[in-house]
Short mmCIF file of C-alpha atoms in Angstrom, two decimals:
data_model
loop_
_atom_site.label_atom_id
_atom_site.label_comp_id
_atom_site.label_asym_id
_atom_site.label_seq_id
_atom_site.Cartn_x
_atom_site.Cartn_y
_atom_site.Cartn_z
CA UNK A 266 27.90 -5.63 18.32
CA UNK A 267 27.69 -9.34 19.51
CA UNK A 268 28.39 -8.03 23.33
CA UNK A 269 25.77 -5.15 22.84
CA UNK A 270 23.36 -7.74 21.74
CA UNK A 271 23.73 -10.29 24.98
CA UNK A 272 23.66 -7.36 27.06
CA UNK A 273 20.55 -6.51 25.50
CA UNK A 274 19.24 -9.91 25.35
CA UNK A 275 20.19 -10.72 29.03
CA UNK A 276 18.21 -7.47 30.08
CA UNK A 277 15.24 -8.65 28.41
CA UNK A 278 15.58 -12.02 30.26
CA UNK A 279 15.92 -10.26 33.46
CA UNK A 280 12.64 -7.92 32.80
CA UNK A 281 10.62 -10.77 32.27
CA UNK A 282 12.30 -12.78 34.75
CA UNK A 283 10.86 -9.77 36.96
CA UNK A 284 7.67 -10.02 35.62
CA UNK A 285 6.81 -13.75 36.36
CA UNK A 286 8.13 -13.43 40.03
CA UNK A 287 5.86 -10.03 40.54
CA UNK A 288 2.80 -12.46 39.12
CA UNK A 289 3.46 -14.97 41.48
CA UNK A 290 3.85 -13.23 44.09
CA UNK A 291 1.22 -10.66 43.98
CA UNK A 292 -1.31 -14.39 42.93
CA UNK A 293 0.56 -15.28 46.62
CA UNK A 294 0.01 -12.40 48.88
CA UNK A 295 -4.19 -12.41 47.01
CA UNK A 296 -4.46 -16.03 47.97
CA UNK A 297 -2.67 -15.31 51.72
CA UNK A 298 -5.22 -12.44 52.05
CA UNK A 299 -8.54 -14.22 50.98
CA UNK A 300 -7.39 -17.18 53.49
CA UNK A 301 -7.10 -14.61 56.14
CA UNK A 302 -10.35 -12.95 54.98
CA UNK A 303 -12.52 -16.28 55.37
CA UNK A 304 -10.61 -17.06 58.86
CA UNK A 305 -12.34 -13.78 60.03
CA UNK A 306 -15.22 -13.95 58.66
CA UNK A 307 -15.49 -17.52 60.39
CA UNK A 308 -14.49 -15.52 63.68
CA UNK A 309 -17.45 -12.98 63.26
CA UNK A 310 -19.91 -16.39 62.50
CA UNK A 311 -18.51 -17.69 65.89
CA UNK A 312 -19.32 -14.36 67.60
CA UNK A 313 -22.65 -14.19 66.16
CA UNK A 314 -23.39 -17.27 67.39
CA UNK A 315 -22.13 -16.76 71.07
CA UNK A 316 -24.04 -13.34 71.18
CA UNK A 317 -27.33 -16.03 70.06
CA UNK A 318 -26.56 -18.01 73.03
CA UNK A 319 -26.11 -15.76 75.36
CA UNK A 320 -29.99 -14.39 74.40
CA UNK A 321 -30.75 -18.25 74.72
CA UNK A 322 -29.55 -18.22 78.27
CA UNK A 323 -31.29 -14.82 79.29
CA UNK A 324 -34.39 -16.31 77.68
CA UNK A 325 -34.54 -19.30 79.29
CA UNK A 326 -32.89 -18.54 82.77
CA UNK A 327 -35.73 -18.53 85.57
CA UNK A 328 -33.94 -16.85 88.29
CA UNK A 329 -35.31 -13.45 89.98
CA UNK A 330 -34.33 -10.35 89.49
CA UNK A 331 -32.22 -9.52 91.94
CA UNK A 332 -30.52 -12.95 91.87
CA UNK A 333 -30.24 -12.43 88.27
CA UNK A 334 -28.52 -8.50 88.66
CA UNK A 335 -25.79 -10.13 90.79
CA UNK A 336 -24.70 -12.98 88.68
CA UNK A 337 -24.80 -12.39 85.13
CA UNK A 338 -23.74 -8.78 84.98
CA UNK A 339 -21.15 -10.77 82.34
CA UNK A 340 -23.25 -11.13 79.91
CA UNK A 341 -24.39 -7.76 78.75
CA UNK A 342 -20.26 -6.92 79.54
CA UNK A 343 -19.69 -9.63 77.09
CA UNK A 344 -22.05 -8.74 74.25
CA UNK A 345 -20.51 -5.54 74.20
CA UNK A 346 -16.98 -6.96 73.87
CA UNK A 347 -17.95 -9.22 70.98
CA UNK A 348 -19.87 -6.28 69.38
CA UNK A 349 -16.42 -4.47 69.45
CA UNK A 350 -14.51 -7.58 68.56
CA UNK A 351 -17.13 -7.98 65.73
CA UNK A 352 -17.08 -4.64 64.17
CA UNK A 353 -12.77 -4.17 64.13
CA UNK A 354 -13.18 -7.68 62.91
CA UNK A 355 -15.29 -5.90 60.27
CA UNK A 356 -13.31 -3.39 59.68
CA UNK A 357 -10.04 -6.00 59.04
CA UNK A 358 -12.23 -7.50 56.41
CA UNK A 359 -13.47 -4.33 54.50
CA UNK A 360 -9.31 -3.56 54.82
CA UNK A 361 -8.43 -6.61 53.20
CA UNK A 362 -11.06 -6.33 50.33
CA UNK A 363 -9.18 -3.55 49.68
CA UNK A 364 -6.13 -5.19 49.18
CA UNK A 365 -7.70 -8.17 47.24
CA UNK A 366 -9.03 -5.67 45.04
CA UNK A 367 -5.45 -3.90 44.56
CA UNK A 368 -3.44 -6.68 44.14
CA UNK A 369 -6.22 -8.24 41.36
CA UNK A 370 -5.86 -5.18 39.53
CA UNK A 371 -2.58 -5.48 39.38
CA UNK A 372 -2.64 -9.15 38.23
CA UNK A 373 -5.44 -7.91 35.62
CA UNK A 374 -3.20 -4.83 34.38
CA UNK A 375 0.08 -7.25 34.35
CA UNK A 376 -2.24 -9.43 32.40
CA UNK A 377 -3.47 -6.48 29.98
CA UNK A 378 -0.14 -5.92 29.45
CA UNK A 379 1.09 -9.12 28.46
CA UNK A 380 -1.78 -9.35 25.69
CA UNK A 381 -0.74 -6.25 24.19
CA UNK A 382 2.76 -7.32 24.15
CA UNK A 383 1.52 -10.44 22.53
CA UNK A 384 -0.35 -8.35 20.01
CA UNK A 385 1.81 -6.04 19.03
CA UNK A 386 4.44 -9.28 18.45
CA UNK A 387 1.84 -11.06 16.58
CA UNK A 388 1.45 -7.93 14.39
CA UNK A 389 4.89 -7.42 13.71
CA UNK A 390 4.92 -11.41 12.45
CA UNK A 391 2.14 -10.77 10.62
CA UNK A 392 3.90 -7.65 9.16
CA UNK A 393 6.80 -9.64 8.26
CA UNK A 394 5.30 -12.73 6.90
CA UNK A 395 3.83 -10.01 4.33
CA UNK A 396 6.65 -8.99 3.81
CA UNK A 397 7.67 -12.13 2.84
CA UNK A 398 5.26 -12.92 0.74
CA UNK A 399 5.49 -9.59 -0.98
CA UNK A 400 9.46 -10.92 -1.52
CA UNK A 401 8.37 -14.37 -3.01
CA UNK A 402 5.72 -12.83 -4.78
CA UNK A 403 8.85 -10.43 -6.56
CA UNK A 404 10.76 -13.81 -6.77
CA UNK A 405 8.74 -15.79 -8.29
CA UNK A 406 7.44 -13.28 -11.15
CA UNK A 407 11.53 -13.01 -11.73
CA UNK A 408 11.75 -16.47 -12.16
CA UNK A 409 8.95 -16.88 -14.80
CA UNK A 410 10.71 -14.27 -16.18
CA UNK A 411 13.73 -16.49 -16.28
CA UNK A 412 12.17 -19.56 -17.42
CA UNK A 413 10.31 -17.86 -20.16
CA UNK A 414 13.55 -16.63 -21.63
CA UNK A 415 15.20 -19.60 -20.58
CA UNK A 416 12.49 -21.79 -22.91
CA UNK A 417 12.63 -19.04 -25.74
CA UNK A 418 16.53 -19.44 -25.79
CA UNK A 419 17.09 -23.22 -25.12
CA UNK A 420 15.41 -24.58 -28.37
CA UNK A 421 17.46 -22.18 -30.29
CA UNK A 422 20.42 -22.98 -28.67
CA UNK A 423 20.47 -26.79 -28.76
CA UNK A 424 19.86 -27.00 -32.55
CA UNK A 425 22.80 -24.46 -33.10
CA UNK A 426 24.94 -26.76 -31.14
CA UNK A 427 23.75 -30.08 -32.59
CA UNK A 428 24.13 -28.90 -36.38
CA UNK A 429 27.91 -27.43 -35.38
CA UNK A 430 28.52 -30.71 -34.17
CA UNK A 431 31.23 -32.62 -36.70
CA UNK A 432 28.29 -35.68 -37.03
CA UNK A 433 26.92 -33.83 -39.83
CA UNK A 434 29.00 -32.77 -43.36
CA UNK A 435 26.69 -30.51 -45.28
CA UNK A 436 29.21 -29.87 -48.05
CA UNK A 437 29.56 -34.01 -48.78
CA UNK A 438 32.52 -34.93 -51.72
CA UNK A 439 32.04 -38.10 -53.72
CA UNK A 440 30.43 -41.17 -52.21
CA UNK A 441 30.82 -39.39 -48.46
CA UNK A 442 27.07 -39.24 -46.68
CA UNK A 443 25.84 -35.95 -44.41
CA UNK A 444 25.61 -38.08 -41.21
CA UNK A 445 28.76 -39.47 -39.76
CA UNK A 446 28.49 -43.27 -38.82
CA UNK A 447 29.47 -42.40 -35.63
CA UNK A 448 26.34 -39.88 -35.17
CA UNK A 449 25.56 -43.23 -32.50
CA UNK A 450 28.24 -41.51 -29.71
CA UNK A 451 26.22 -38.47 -29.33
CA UNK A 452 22.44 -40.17 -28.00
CA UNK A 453 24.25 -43.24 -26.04
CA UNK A 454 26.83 -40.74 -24.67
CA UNK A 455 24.21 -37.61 -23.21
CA UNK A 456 21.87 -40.63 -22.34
CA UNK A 457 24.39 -41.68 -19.86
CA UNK A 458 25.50 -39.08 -18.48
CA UNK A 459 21.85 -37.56 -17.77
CA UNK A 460 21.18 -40.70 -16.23
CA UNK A 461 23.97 -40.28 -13.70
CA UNK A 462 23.00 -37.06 -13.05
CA UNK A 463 19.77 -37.36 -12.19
CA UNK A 464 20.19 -40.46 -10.29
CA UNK A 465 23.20 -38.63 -7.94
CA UNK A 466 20.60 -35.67 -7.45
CA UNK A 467 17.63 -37.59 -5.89
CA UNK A 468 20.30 -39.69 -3.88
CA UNK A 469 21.57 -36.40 -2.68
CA UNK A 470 17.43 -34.92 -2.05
CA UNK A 471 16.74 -38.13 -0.84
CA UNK A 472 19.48 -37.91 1.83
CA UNK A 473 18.84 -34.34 3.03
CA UNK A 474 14.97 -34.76 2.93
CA UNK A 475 13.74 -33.90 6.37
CA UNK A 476 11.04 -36.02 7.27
CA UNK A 477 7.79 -34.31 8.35
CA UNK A 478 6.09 -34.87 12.01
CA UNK A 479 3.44 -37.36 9.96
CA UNK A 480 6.00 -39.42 8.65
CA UNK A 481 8.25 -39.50 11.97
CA UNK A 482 5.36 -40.22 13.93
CA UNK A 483 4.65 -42.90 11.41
#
């Protein structure tokens, strides 16, 4: 049973072991992608900006026509290239959304799952505790129970056992009293021996007393 119970034990270790590093990693690879994701988006910013200047130039150049045909055919060549580069840059980015959004619901499921888990232990405690309380409850109506008898009883019993004592002679012959002179023993003697007692009991409560976080603080 003992082996059974590691083994089962050590399983659960392992699962949530499994857990944590599946958290972290997944919080990783999000992180890793959003980086990525505002890298590109600072690429398509740069493009933008190039395709701007390059209408700056066109608007400002003063060359003719013809002059003009010949030496910036590059430019329309490379407004087109950055419109391509723009849009697969686009396309990257709408791709990576969708793997932020896959690995966050993952992280938000894992972290569903965890609060249930939570839940359902904190309801189980919560079943317990009244369960204990339910016990105590049972307890502690026994033990009334106990003490009531217990004071019913006691009276009874200590008178019994002080008249059988040998301190008193109820059947006295001539010139003998009912109480003994030595009637003194009894008090002096129980007196005593409560004393110790009593005084070896909150030496031994005293001793074993664990002292609260107030007190250690303290």
């Amino acid at each position: 049973m003992s082996n059974t119970g590691q083994i089962s034990a050590t399983s659960t270790l392992r699962k949530e072991n499994y857990s944590v590093d599946l958290w972290i990693k997944l919080s990783q690879l999000r992180i890793g992608l959003e980086s990525w994701k505002m890298q590109l988006q600072k690429m398509i910013t740069s493009i933008d900006e190039f395709e701007q200047r390059i209408l700056c130039v066109q608007s400002c150049d003063q060359r003719p026509e013809k002059e003009d045909d010949k030496n910036d055919t590059w430019k329309p060549t490379c407004k087109r290239a950055g419109q391509r580069i723009k849009k697969r840059l686009l396309e990257i980015v709408c791709d990576y959304d969708e793997k932020i959004r896959e690995c966050t619901m993952v992280i938000d499921g894992m972290t569903l799952a965890t609060h249930l888990s939570w839940n359902q232990i904190g309801y189980q405690n919560a079943q317990a505790n009244l369960r204990i309380a339910s016990d105590t409850k049972n307890d502690s109506s026994q033990m009334k129970s106990i003490a009531l008898l217990t004071m019913v009883f006691l009276p009874a019993t200590f008178v019994s056992s002080l008249f059988s004592m040998t301190f008193f002679n109820w059947y006295p012959q001539n010139g003998q009293g009912i109480l003994s002179p030595y009637v003194w023993i009894y008090p002096v003697v129980t007196i005593c021996i409560t004393l110790v007692v009593v005084g070896i009991w909150y030496i031994f409560t005293k001793k074993c007393r664990v002292p609260s976080k107030d007190e250690s603080i303290v």
